[in-house]
Amino acid sequence: MNYNSFFSFSESPFLEVLDQRFLFLSKQFELFLVQLTKFVSQCQGIAVLSGEEGVGKTLLVQTLLQRLPSSFQTLIISHPEAEPLAITVKIAQALGVTFRQSNLVNLTHLAEALQSAAQQEKIFFLVLDDAHALTDQHLEEIYVLSQMEDQGRQLLPILLVGRKGLVQKLAGQTNQRLQKLIRHQFGLTGLTFQETPQYIDHRLQQVGSSFKACFAEGCSGQLFSRTGGIPRRINQVCDQALNRAWQENRSRVTRDLIGEASTTDYKPLVPPPKYSSLTKFGSLAAAVLLSGLIGYVIYNNYYSLPLETSPPVASRAAPPAETLPGPRPEPSPVAPEAVTQVQPEVQPKDQTEAGTVARQEIPPPEPQVSQEPTPSPVSPPAEASMAPPQETPAVEAETTRPATHRVAPEDGGLLKIVADYYPDEQEIGYGAVILANPEIKNEDIIYPGQKLMLPKIENHTMITLNNHQHYCLYKLFYNSTQVEQTTAKLKEHDIHYLVRETWLPDAGHIYRIFLGGYEDKAKLEEAMVMAEKG
């Protein structure tokens, strides 16, 4: 007997198998699936799908291939040989093109074969799996292959699939030519706090049960904390918990059977603090473990943001405002047994002269950044207390002023705070918190006792700060070249904007461009329309 018989499951619900019955269409998964299908069908060039191990990249690609028209023939290559033109040779073999390798550099024969196949309604689609392991030589080869076109249409659409390091590799100086040809970047992340129990329930329903039948109340938050919403980790934790319940003859999994996060659940994303006061707050091992837990959850939320989102409306620019100095975090004393994470104090950048923004260094070329507005003096808003995940905390009576939150050791990271205050607007909410708290430079780090401003969000788009100035999140990029190109266009139209630069381990620099700094909402809407047209 095993737990399948004990719980009356028709089969094991959490095995690591690519079975479409267990496919759970999260909001992000479904969006990426639609966009990738469009990308391939229209032969739009090169796309990148990245995400950490176990997040569901392989399942997404498998689902994509099943949804493509029958005219598409997929070539999947993983870990190609190190020899020159190894990828090109494999493609030529699949097309039945036989000629010496030295002739492949021309690509004429290969392009003719692809054209001939297209005339017979057979379109080839190249998927390079484990692309984070490709060498610069391989990536240069991909650049050459992407040049094959017929009347402006790419003959071989290419999808690069790999872990988080792939994005950094492509942004490197060596691969700048290839980076400019990438039409889409999809950063697949873990499930949200709300989606995690929904995912478990979906899998259990396929075997004749449900989440409520197998898990006691109060397990959702612990499952999310242990797994970060990563499907593979969810499967492993649920499998272990159900096995313990069977061995102890319990009808449902309770919190004690799920257990707490361990060193095998998370890899620390931030190094432990190096100053001596660490010993006052607990052991080094505990600090490293919990900092990794907080960092990982925050990282997931970041990647759930759309890579390039354009707001639906706007037009004329507002006059530039003065520089907005960022507040400095002041950690409050916390009892040793309550400490979740201890980090060295982040020093804010010095304020610059009028006409610039205080921000971290950007690799050259450095994008132009507009001025930030100076907040008008207002009385500090009342602090909001954290509420359970099922409830939305009350904000202040004056709706034009943002709420504030004092970080507590039990908060579990920035993602959890955003999920509590913006349950229906988590994506824009995360960007709004980054905008309102310029002291956040490393998104993995928040402090017990740190006060966070939580801006008001209207119509799922407009962000209002405590100085009554309105913004919207316009674009998000990973390299400064794209920022420079985008802000140059905004300057041409005299559109007021602001750049927030942050950083994440394994992801590097992150640049968010916000339109705004207007006290008149109509001016922001005009600027949004103009930016969309431009």
Short mmCIF file of C-alpha atoms in Angstrom, two decimals:
data_model
loop_
_atom_site.label_atom_id
_atom_site.label_comp_id
_atom_site.label_asym_id
_atom_site.label_seq_id
_atom_site.Cartn_x
_atom_site.Cartn_y
_atom_site.Cartn_z
CA MET A 1 0.00 0.00 0.00
CA ASN A 2 1.13 3.57 -0.67
CA TYR A 3 -0.39 7.00 -0.25
CA ASN A 4 -2.23 6.71 -3.59
CA SER A 5 -4.33 3.87 -2.16
CA PHE A 6 -4.60 5.60 1.22
CA PHE A 7 -6.07 8.78 -0.33
CA SER A 8 -7.96 6.88 -3.07
CA PHE A 9 -5.98 8.51 -5.89
CA SER A 10 -6.33 6.89 -9.31
CA GLU A 11 -2.59 7.52 -9.84
CA SER A 12 0.25 9.58 -8.44
CA PRO A 13 -0.65 13.30 -8.76
CA PHE A 14 2.83 14.78 -8.34
CA LEU A 15 5.14 12.71 -10.55
CA GLU A 16 7.61 14.61 -12.75
CA VAL A 17 6.04 13.67 -16.09
CA LEU A 18 5.12 15.86 -19.06
CA ASP A 19 1.43 15.01 -19.07
CA GLN A 20 -0.96 17.54 -20.61
CA ARG A 21 -3.72 16.41 -18.24
CA PHE A 22 -1.79 18.06 -15.42
CA LEU A 23 -1.20 21.27 -17.36
CA PHE A 24 -2.18 24.25 -15.20
CA LEU A 25 -2.67 27.44 -17.19
CA SER A 26 -1.54 30.20 -14.89
CA LYS A 27 -2.12 33.76 -16.09
CA GLN A 28 1.52 34.16 -17.13
CA PHE A 29 1.76 30.69 -18.73
CA GLU A 30 -1.32 31.31 -20.85
CA LEU A 31 -0.12 34.79 -21.90
CA PHE A 32 3.30 33.49 -22.94
CA LEU A 33 1.71 30.61 -24.81
CA VAL A 34 -0.42 32.98 -26.90
CA GLN A 35 2.52 35.30 -27.60
CA LEU A 36 4.89 32.46 -28.51
CA THR A 37 2.32 30.93 -30.87
CA LYS A 38 1.98 34.28 -32.61
CA PHE A 39 5.77 34.68 -32.75
CA VAL A 40 6.29 31.33 -34.47
CA SER A 41 3.27 31.59 -36.78
CA GLN A 42 4.42 34.98 -38.07
CA CYS A 43 8.11 33.92 -38.31
CA GLN A 44 9.17 36.95 -36.30
CA GLY A 45 12.88 36.15 -35.88
CA ILE A 46 14.41 35.26 -32.49
CA ALA A 47 12.73 34.89 -29.09
CA VAL A 48 14.13 34.00 -25.67
CA LEU A 49 12.37 31.94 -22.99
CA SER A 50 14.22 31.98 -19.66
CA GLY A 51 13.51 30.87 -16.12
CA GLU A 52 15.06 28.83 -13.37
CA GLU A 53 15.07 25.05 -13.25
CA GLY A 54 11.69 23.49 -12.56
CA VAL A 55 9.59 26.54 -13.44
CA GLY A 56 7.91 24.86 -16.45
CA LYS A 57 9.90 25.93 -19.53
CA THR A 58 9.89 22.42 -21.08
CA LEU A 59 6.14 22.04 -20.51
CA LEU A 60 5.50 25.45 -22.06
CA VAL A 61 7.51 24.52 -25.17
CA GLN A 62 5.78 21.14 -25.41
CA THR A 63 2.36 22.83 -25.18
CA LEU A 64 3.42 25.39 -27.78
CA LEU A 65 4.46 22.67 -30.25
CA GLN A 66 1.11 20.92 -29.84
CA ARG A 67 -0.74 24.14 -30.64
CA LEU A 68 1.22 25.05 -33.76
CA PRO A 69 -0.35 24.38 -37.17
CA SER A 70 0.61 21.04 -38.75
CA SER A 71 2.64 22.90 -41.39
CA PHE A 72 5.37 23.66 -38.82
CA GLN A 73 8.24 21.21 -38.46
CA THR A 74 10.18 21.64 -35.23
CA LEU A 75 13.92 21.07 -34.89
CA ILE A 76 15.00 20.73 -31.25
CA ILE A 77 18.73 20.96 -30.56
CA SER A 78 20.27 20.67 -27.10
CA HIS A 79 23.97 20.84 -26.22
CA PRO A 80 25.35 21.03 -29.78
CA GLU A 81 28.91 19.96 -30.51
CA ALA A 82 31.70 22.45 -29.91
CA GLU A 83 32.87 22.22 -33.54
CA PRO A 84 32.30 25.23 -35.83
CA LEU A 85 28.84 25.34 -37.49
CA ALA A 86 27.58 22.38 -35.43
CA ILE A 87 24.05 23.83 -35.29
CA THR A 88 23.99 24.56 -39.00
CA VAL A 89 25.11 21.01 -39.82
CA LYS A 90 22.22 19.54 -37.77
CA ILE A 91 19.70 21.79 -39.54
CA ALA A 92 21.14 20.84 -42.94
CA GLN A 93 20.85 17.14 -42.08
CA ALA A 94 17.20 17.57 -41.06
CA LEU A 95 16.48 19.30 -44.39
CA GLY A 96 18.33 16.67 -46.39
CA VAL A 97 20.89 19.17 -47.64
CA THR A 98 24.15 17.35 -48.41
CA PHE A 99 27.24 19.41 -49.08
CA ARG A 100 30.60 20.02 -47.53
CA GLN A 101 30.71 21.85 -44.22
CA SER A 102 32.96 24.54 -45.71
CA ASN A 103 30.12 25.58 -48.00
CA LEU A 104 27.74 26.16 -45.11
CA VAL A 105 29.09 29.62 -44.38
CA ASN A 106 27.36 30.90 -47.50
CA LEU A 107 23.98 29.50 -46.35
CA THR A 108 22.67 29.75 -49.93
CA HIS A 109 21.85 26.04 -50.20
CA LEU A 110 20.28 25.99 -46.76
CA ALA A 111 18.16 29.07 -47.51
CA GLU A 112 17.01 27.55 -50.81
CA ALA A 113 16.00 24.34 -49.01
CA LEU A 114 13.99 26.33 -46.46
CA GLN A 115 12.30 28.33 -49.24
CA SER A 116 11.45 25.15 -51.11
CA ALA A 117 9.96 23.61 -47.96
CA ALA A 118 7.90 26.77 -47.32
CA GLN A 119 6.48 26.56 -50.87
CA GLN A 120 5.28 23.08 -49.95
CA GLU A 121 3.66 24.53 -46.79
CA LYS A 122 6.34 23.11 -44.52
CA ILE A 123 7.91 25.73 -42.22
CA PHE A 124 10.84 24.83 -39.99
CA PHE A 125 11.07 26.16 -36.43
CA LEU A 126 14.32 25.87 -34.44
CA VAL A 127 14.26 25.37 -30.65
CA LEU A 128 17.62 25.53 -28.88
CA ASP A 129 17.15 23.95 -25.45
CA ASP A 130 19.56 24.59 -22.54
CA ALA A 131 20.63 27.70 -24.43
CA HIS A 132 22.36 29.05 -21.30
CA ALA A 133 25.10 26.48 -22.05
CA LEU A 134 25.71 27.71 -25.61
CA THR A 135 29.13 29.17 -26.34
CA ASP A 136 29.68 32.59 -27.88
CA GLN A 137 30.62 30.73 -31.06
CA HIS A 138 27.22 29.03 -31.08
CA LEU A 139 25.47 32.35 -30.52
CA GLU A 140 27.37 33.93 -33.39
CA GLU A 141 26.22 31.02 -35.57
CA ILE A 142 22.62 31.70 -34.52
CA TYR A 143 23.07 35.33 -35.55
CA VAL A 144 24.17 34.21 -39.03
CA LEU A 145 21.27 31.74 -39.34
CA SER A 146 18.80 34.49 -38.42
CA GLN A 147 19.86 36.45 -41.52
CA MET A 148 18.08 34.01 -43.84
CA GLU A 149 14.97 35.83 -45.09
CA ASP A 150 12.57 35.71 -48.00
CA GLN A 151 10.78 38.97 -48.84
CA GLY A 152 11.23 40.26 -45.29
CA ARG A 153 10.00 37.03 -43.70
CA GLN A 154 12.36 34.98 -41.52
CA LEU A 155 12.93 31.55 -43.03
CA LEU A 156 13.82 29.96 -39.70
CA PRO A 157 12.19 31.35 -36.53
CA ILE A 158 14.42 30.58 -33.54
CA LEU A 159 13.52 30.11 -29.87
CA LEU A 160 16.31 30.09 -27.26
CA VAL A 161 15.28 28.28 -24.06
CA GLY A 162 17.48 28.37 -20.98
CA ARG A 163 17.96 29.26 -17.35
CA LYS A 164 18.32 32.75 -15.91
CA GLY A 165 21.98 33.04 -16.91
CA LEU A 166 20.93 33.09 -20.56
CA VAL A 167 19.65 36.68 -20.29
CA GLN A 168 22.97 37.87 -18.87
CA LYS A 169 24.94 36.04 -21.54
CA LEU A 170 22.93 37.61 -24.35
CA ALA A 171 23.32 41.07 -22.81
CA GLY A 172 27.11 40.73 -22.81
CA GLN A 173 29.32 42.82 -25.05
CA THR A 174 30.23 39.81 -27.23
CA ASN A 175 26.63 39.18 -28.27
CA GLN A 176 25.39 42.72 -28.88
CA ARG A 177 24.59 42.01 -32.55
CA LEU A 178 22.43 39.03 -31.63
CA GLN A 179 20.73 40.95 -28.79
CA LYS A 180 19.46 43.55 -31.26
CA LEU A 181 17.69 40.84 -33.28
CA ILE A 182 15.74 39.42 -30.33
CA ARG A 183 12.08 40.35 -30.82
CA HIS A 184 10.67 38.87 -27.61
CA GLN A 185 12.02 37.95 -24.17
CA PHE A 186 9.83 35.80 -21.93
CA GLY A 187 10.88 35.42 -18.29
CA LEU A 188 8.84 32.50 -16.90
CA THR A 189 8.47 32.66 -13.11
CA GLY A 190 6.89 30.64 -10.34
CA LEU A 191 3.20 30.68 -9.55
CA THR A 192 1.77 33.46 -7.41
CA PHE A 193 0.60 33.05 -3.82
CA GLN A 194 -2.99 32.56 -5.01
CA GLU A 195 -2.07 30.23 -7.90
CA THR A 196 -0.02 27.79 -5.80
CA PRO A 197 -3.00 26.05 -4.08
CA GLN A 198 -4.94 26.28 -7.36
CA TYR A 199 -2.14 24.38 -9.11
CA ILE A 200 -2.16 21.67 -6.40
CA ASP A 201 -5.96 21.43 -6.57
CA HIS A 202 -5.84 21.04 -10.37
CA ARG A 203 -3.41 18.12 -10.15
CA LEU A 204 -5.40 16.45 -7.38
CA GLN A 205 -8.64 16.75 -9.35
CA GLN A 206 -7.06 14.78 -12.19
CA VAL A 207 -6.67 11.82 -9.80
CA GLY A 208 -10.10 12.11 -8.17
CA SER A 209 -9.46 14.37 -5.16
CA SER A 210 -9.00 18.06 -4.27
CA PHE A 211 -6.83 20.44 -2.28
CA LYS A 212 -9.39 20.81 0.52
CA ALA A 213 -9.73 17.04 0.84
CA CYS A 214 -5.98 16.52 1.23
CA PHE A 215 -4.64 19.68 2.90
CA ALA A 216 -5.83 21.33 6.10
CA GLU A 217 -6.61 25.04 6.32
CA GLY A 218 -3.56 27.24 6.69
CA CYS A 219 -1.27 25.12 4.48
CA SER A 220 -1.34 27.45 1.45
CA GLY A 221 1.06 30.04 2.80
CA GLN A 222 3.52 27.44 4.03
CA LEU A 223 3.49 25.62 0.68
CA PHE A 224 4.20 28.88 -1.12
CA SER A 225 6.99 29.83 1.30
CA ARG A 226 8.71 26.46 0.92
CA THR A 227 8.48 26.33 -2.86
CA GLY A 228 8.40 29.94 -4.09
CA GLY A 229 5.64 28.83 -6.49
CA ILE A 230 8.08 26.72 -8.57
CA PRO A 231 6.00 23.78 -9.93
CA ARG A 232 8.76 21.17 -9.57
CA ARG A 233 9.34 22.14 -5.95
CA ILE A 234 5.60 22.13 -5.28
CA ASN A 235 5.41 18.58 -6.64
CA GLN A 236 8.30 17.43 -4.45
CA VAL A 237 7.00 19.07 -1.25
CA CYS A 238 3.43 17.80 -1.77
CA ASP A 239 4.66 14.29 -2.55
CA GLN A 240 6.72 14.22 0.65
CA ALA A 241 3.89 15.67 2.77
CA LEU A 242 1.31 13.17 1.47
CA ASN A 243 3.75 10.33 2.11
CA ARG A 244 4.20 11.48 5.73
CA ALA A 245 0.42 11.76 6.18
CA TRP A 246 -0.02 8.17 4.97
CA GLN A 247 2.75 6.88 7.24
CA GLU A 248 1.17 8.62 10.27
CA ASN A 249 -2.37 7.57 9.25
CA ARG A 250 -3.66 11.16 8.94
CA SER A 251 -6.57 11.95 6.66
CA ARG A 252 -5.18 15.34 5.64
CA VAL A 253 -1.81 17.06 5.45
CA THR A 254 -1.27 19.59 8.22
CA ARG A 255 1.33 22.32 8.57
CA ASP A 256 3.68 20.20 10.69
CA LEU A 257 3.84 17.59 7.90
CA ILE A 258 4.86 20.20 5.33
CA GLY A 259 7.78 21.35 7.45
CA GLU A 260 9.80 24.51 7.33
CA ALA A 261 12.14 25.74 4.60
CA SER A 262 15.47 23.92 4.60
CA THR A 263 18.80 24.46 2.90
CA THR A 264 17.70 22.08 0.14
CA ASP A 265 14.70 24.27 -0.71
CA TYR A 266 16.51 27.49 -1.53
CA LYS A 267 19.95 28.58 -2.61
CA PRO A 268 20.86 31.92 -0.98
CA LEU A 269 20.80 34.71 -3.53
CA VAL A 270 22.50 37.28 -1.34
CA PRO A 271 25.78 36.83 0.56
CA PRO A 272 25.53 36.93 4.36
CA PRO A 273 26.35 40.21 6.10
CA LYS A 274 30.03 40.62 6.96
CA TYR A 275 29.82 42.96 9.92
CA SER A 276 30.23 41.71 13.47
CA SER A 277 26.73 42.56 14.72
CA LEU A 278 25.45 39.48 12.91
CA THR A 279 26.39 37.37 15.93
CA LYS A 280 23.96 39.36 18.06
CA PHE A 281 21.03 38.16 15.97
CA GLY A 282 21.61 34.43 15.57
CA SER A 283 23.78 31.95 13.75
CA LEU A 284 25.32 32.57 10.35
CA ALA A 285 23.60 29.53 8.89
CA ALA A 286 20.15 30.80 9.80
CA ALA A 287 20.86 34.25 8.33
CA VAL A 288 22.07 32.78 5.03
CA LEU A 289 19.10 30.42 4.77
CA LEU A 290 16.43 33.00 5.47
CA SER A 291 18.02 35.67 3.28
CA GLY A 292 17.92 33.15 0.45
CA LEU A 293 14.25 32.45 1.13
CA ILE A 294 13.31 36.13 1.06
CA GLY A 295 15.49 36.81 -1.96
CA TYR A 296 14.06 33.94 -3.97
CA VAL A 297 10.45 34.95 -3.42
CA ILE A 298 11.22 38.56 -4.40
CA TYR A 299 13.01 37.36 -7.51
CA ASN A 300 9.91 35.43 -8.63
CA ASN A 301 7.72 38.49 -8.41
CA TYR A 302 10.08 40.56 -10.48
CA TYR A 303 10.09 38.12 -13.35
CA SER A 304 6.32 37.98 -13.46
CA LEU A 305 6.28 41.53 -14.79
CA PRO A 306 5.80 41.87 -18.59
CA LEU A 307 9.17 42.50 -20.27
CA GLU A 308 7.82 45.30 -22.43
CA THR A 309 4.49 46.77 -21.46
CA SER A 310 3.07 49.82 -23.10
CA PRO A 311 0.21 51.73 -21.43
CA PRO A 312 -2.98 52.19 -23.37
CA VAL A 313 -3.24 56.04 -23.35
CA ALA A 314 -1.39 59.66 -23.26
CA SER A 315 0.17 62.76 -25.14
CA ARG A 316 1.98 65.96 -24.24
CA ALA A 317 4.84 66.32 -21.86
CA ALA A 318 4.72 68.19 -18.58
CA PRO A 319 7.50 70.61 -17.60
CA PRO A 320 10.44 68.94 -15.85
CA ALA A 321 10.35 68.85 -12.07
CA GLU A 322 13.11 68.92 -9.47
CA THR A 323 15.09 66.01 -8.13
CA LEU A 324 13.33 63.72 -5.66
CA PRO A 325 15.68 62.57 -2.91
CA GLY A 326 15.10 58.97 -1.89
CA PRO A 327 14.41 58.09 1.76
CA ARG A 328 16.98 56.07 3.61
CA PRO A 329 16.02 52.80 5.32
CA GLU A 330 16.39 52.85 9.08
CA PRO A 331 16.16 49.30 10.47
CA SER A 332 14.48 49.11 13.86
CA PRO A 333 15.91 46.98 16.68
CA VAL A 334 14.46 43.48 16.59
CA ALA A 335 14.67 40.82 19.26
CA PRO A 336 17.26 38.13 18.42
CA GLU A 337 14.75 35.33 18.22
CA ALA A 338 12.53 37.28 15.82
CA VAL A 339 15.16 38.21 13.25
CA THR A 340 14.54 36.88 9.76
CA GLN A 341 17.33 38.64 7.86
CA VAL A 342 20.11 41.01 8.81
CA GLN A 343 21.73 43.01 6.03
CA PRO A 344 24.22 45.88 5.94
CA GLU A 345 22.68 49.30 5.61
CA VAL A 346 22.15 50.48 2.03
CA GLN A 347 23.61 53.93 1.47
CA PRO A 348 21.53 56.05 -0.91
CA LYS A 349 23.28 57.72 -3.81
CA ASP A 350 24.19 61.39 -3.39
CA GLN A 351 21.76 63.82 -4.90
CA THR A 352 22.92 65.21 -8.21
CA GLU A 353 22.61 68.65 -9.75
CA ALA A 354 19.25 69.74 -11.15
CA GLY A 355 18.41 67.95 -14.39
CA THR A 356 19.65 64.49 -13.37
CA VAL A 357 18.48 61.61 -11.22
CA ALA A 358 20.38 59.95 -8.35
CA ARG A 359 20.79 56.36 -9.48
CA GLN A 360 23.21 53.44 -9.65
CA GLU A 361 25.90 53.22 -12.29
CA ILE A 362 24.73 51.96 -15.67
CA PRO A 363 27.17 50.18 -17.99
CA PRO A 364 28.08 52.49 -20.91
CA PRO A 365 26.43 53.93 -22.88
CA GLU A 366 24.52 55.55 -20.03
CA PRO A 367 20.90 56.48 -20.82
CA GLN A 368 19.57 59.99 -20.31
CA VAL A 369 17.24 60.24 -17.34
CA SER A 370 14.78 62.99 -16.66
CA GLN A 371 14.34 64.90 -13.46
CA GLU A 372 12.37 63.54 -10.53
CA PRO A 373 9.79 65.71 -8.86
CA THR A 374 10.21 67.12 -5.37
CA PRO A 375 7.52 65.98 -2.95
CA SER A 376 5.37 68.57 -1.29
CA PRO A 377 5.51 68.61 2.48
CA VAL A 378 2.84 66.34 3.87
CA SER A 379 2.29 64.78 7.22
CA PRO A 380 3.50 61.17 7.40
CA PRO A 381 0.78 58.65 6.60
CA ALA A 382 -0.37 56.26 9.26
CA GLU A 383 1.33 52.89 9.16
CA ALA A 384 -0.72 49.97 7.90
CA SER A 385 -0.52 46.62 9.64
CA MET A 386 0.02 43.41 7.73
CA ALA A 387 -3.10 41.34 7.11
CA PRO A 388 -3.42 37.60 6.37
CA PRO A 389 -3.11 36.64 2.68
CA GLN A 390 -6.87 36.15 2.36
CA GLU A 391 -7.63 39.73 3.29
CA THR A 392 -6.75 43.07 1.76
CA PRO A 393 -5.39 45.48 4.38
CA ALA A 394 -7.22 48.70 4.88
CA VAL A 395 -5.49 51.80 3.54
CA GLU A 396 -5.76 55.33 4.79
CA ALA A 397 -8.91 57.38 4.48
CA GLU A 398 -7.20 59.94 2.26
CA THR A 399 -7.07 57.87 -0.95
CA THR A 400 -4.65 60.19 -2.72
CA ARG A 401 -1.97 59.38 -0.15
CA PRO A 402 -0.25 55.99 -0.26
CA ALA A 403 -0.25 53.54 2.60
CA THR A 404 2.94 52.71 4.45
CA HIS A 405 4.15 49.42 5.80
CA ARG A 406 6.79 48.73 8.43
CA VAL A 407 8.64 45.55 7.42
CA ALA A 408 8.31 42.80 10.02
CA PRO A 409 10.48 39.66 10.29
CA GLU A 410 7.50 37.44 9.47
CA ASP A 411 6.61 39.27 6.22
CA GLY A 412 8.54 36.80 4.09
CA GLY A 413 9.79 39.27 1.47
CA LEU A 414 8.69 42.02 -0.86
CA LEU A 415 6.55 39.69 -2.97
CA LYS A 416 4.37 38.77 0.00
CA ILE A 417 3.92 42.42 1.00
CA VAL A 418 2.91 43.37 -2.55
CA ALA A 419 0.51 40.40 -2.73
CA ASP A 420 -1.19 41.51 0.50
CA TYR A 421 -1.63 45.19 -0.47
CA TYR A 422 -2.26 44.73 -4.19
CA PRO A 423 -3.98 41.31 -4.47
CA ASP A 424 -5.51 42.08 -7.87
CA GLU A 425 -2.69 44.27 -9.21
CA GLN A 426 0.48 42.48 -8.17
CA GLU A 427 2.42 43.13 -11.38
CA ILE A 428 1.89 46.89 -11.48
CA GLY A 429 2.00 46.94 -7.66
CA TYR A 430 5.55 45.61 -7.59
CA GLY A 431 6.68 48.32 -10.01
CA ALA A 432 4.83 50.95 -7.98
CA VAL A 433 6.70 49.96 -4.81
CA ILE A 434 10.03 50.19 -6.66
CA LEU A 435 9.04 53.65 -7.92
CA ALA A 436 7.96 54.94 -4.51
CA ASN A 437 10.98 53.56 -2.63
CA PRO A 438 14.14 54.66 -4.48
CA GLU A 439 16.28 53.31 -1.63
CA ILE A 440 15.56 49.79 -2.98
CA LYS A 441 18.56 49.04 -5.17
CA ASN A 442 18.96 45.29 -4.66
CA GLU A 443 15.47 43.78 -4.93
CA ASP A 444 16.54 40.84 -2.79
CA ILE A 445 17.10 43.01 0.27
CA ILE A 446 14.52 44.53 2.60
CA TYR A 447 15.02 45.13 6.30
CA PRO A 448 13.01 44.40 9.44
CA GLY A 449 11.85 47.85 10.56
CA GLN A 450 12.16 49.42 7.11
CA LYS A 451 9.24 51.67 6.15
CA LEU A 452 7.90 51.09 2.63
CA MET A 453 5.65 53.49 0.77
CA LEU A 454 2.75 51.71 -0.94
CA PRO A 455 1.31 54.01 -3.64
CA LYS A 456 -2.27 54.14 -4.77
CA ILE A 457 -3.02 52.45 -8.12
CA GLU A 458 -5.95 53.54 -10.29
CA ASN A 459 -7.44 51.71 -13.27
CA HIS A 460 -4.68 49.07 -13.08
CA THR A 461 -2.32 51.62 -14.68
CA MET A 462 -1.90 54.97 -12.88
CA ILE A 463 0.40 55.19 -9.85
CA THR A 464 -0.08 58.11 -7.42
CA LEU A 465 2.74 59.00 -5.02
CA ASN A 466 2.36 60.84 -1.73
CA ASN A 467 3.30 64.13 -3.44
CA HIS A 468 0.15 63.78 -5.60
CA GLN A 469 2.20 63.19 -8.75
CA HIS A 470 1.03 60.54 -11.19
CA TYR A 471 3.07 57.93 -13.06
CA CYS A 472 2.63 54.78 -15.12
CA LEU A 473 5.04 51.93 -15.78
CA TYR A 474 5.98 52.23 -19.46
CA LYS A 475 8.80 49.76 -20.22
CA LEU A 476 11.09 47.30 -18.49
CA PHE A 477 14.53 46.38 -19.89
CA TYR A 478 17.64 44.42 -18.95
CA ASN A 479 20.31 46.49 -20.67
CA SER A 480 21.12 50.18 -20.87
CA THR A 481 21.23 50.26 -24.69
CA GLN A 482 17.47 49.64 -24.90
CA VAL A 483 16.90 52.26 -22.20
CA GLU A 484 18.91 54.82 -24.14
CA GLN A 485 16.99 54.14 -27.37
CA THR A 486 13.60 54.37 -25.64
CA THR A 487 14.33 57.49 -23.60
CA ALA A 488 15.74 59.22 -26.69
CA LYS A 489 12.33 58.84 -28.36
CA LEU A 490 10.57 60.15 -25.26
CA LYS A 491 12.84 63.20 -25.23
CA GLU A 492 12.05 63.87 -28.89
CA HIS A 493 8.37 64.17 -27.96
CA ASP A 494 9.16 66.14 -24.79
CA ILE A 495 7.56 63.44 -22.64
CA HIS A 496 8.46 63.55 -18.95
CA TYR A 497 9.86 60.23 -17.73
CA LEU A 498 11.84 58.67 -14.91
CA VAL A 499 14.19 55.65 -14.85
CA ARG A 500 14.50 53.37 -11.83
CA GLU A 501 17.48 51.03 -11.90
CA THR A 502 17.63 48.02 -9.57
CA TRP A 503 19.66 44.83 -9.45
CA LEU A 504 19.08 41.12 -8.87
CA PRO A 505 21.58 38.30 -8.46
CA ASP A 506 21.65 36.06 -11.57
CA ALA A 507 19.61 38.64 -13.50
CA GLY A 508 21.84 41.70 -13.34
CA HIS A 509 20.63 45.27 -13.84
CA ILE A 510 16.92 45.96 -14.29
CA TYR A 511 15.68 49.24 -15.76
CA ARG A 512 12.07 50.38 -15.34
CA ILE A 513 10.95 53.44 -17.31
CA PHE A 514 8.01 55.34 -15.80
CA LEU A 515 6.12 58.10 -17.60
CA GLY A 516 4.91 60.85 -15.31
CA GLY A 517 5.65 63.42 -12.69
CA TYR A 518 2.36 65.19 -13.48
CA GLU A 519 -0.07 66.53 -10.88
CA ASP A 520 -2.77 66.60 -13.56
CA LYS A 521 -3.95 63.11 -14.50
CA ALA A 522 -5.04 64.33 -17.93
CA LYS A 523 -1.45 65.34 -18.74
CA LEU A 524 -0.22 61.86 -17.89
CA GLU A 525 -2.88 60.34 -20.11
CA GLU A 526 -1.82 62.64 -22.95
CA ALA A 527 1.82 61.64 -22.44
CA MET A 528 0.86 57.94 -22.51
CA VAL A 529 -0.98 58.38 -25.82
CA MET A 530 1.92 60.25 -27.37
CA ALA A 531 4.43 57.63 -26.15
CA GLU A 532 2.28 54.87 -27.63
CA LYS A 533 2.10 56.63 -31.01
CA GLY A 534 5.80 57.48 -31.00
#
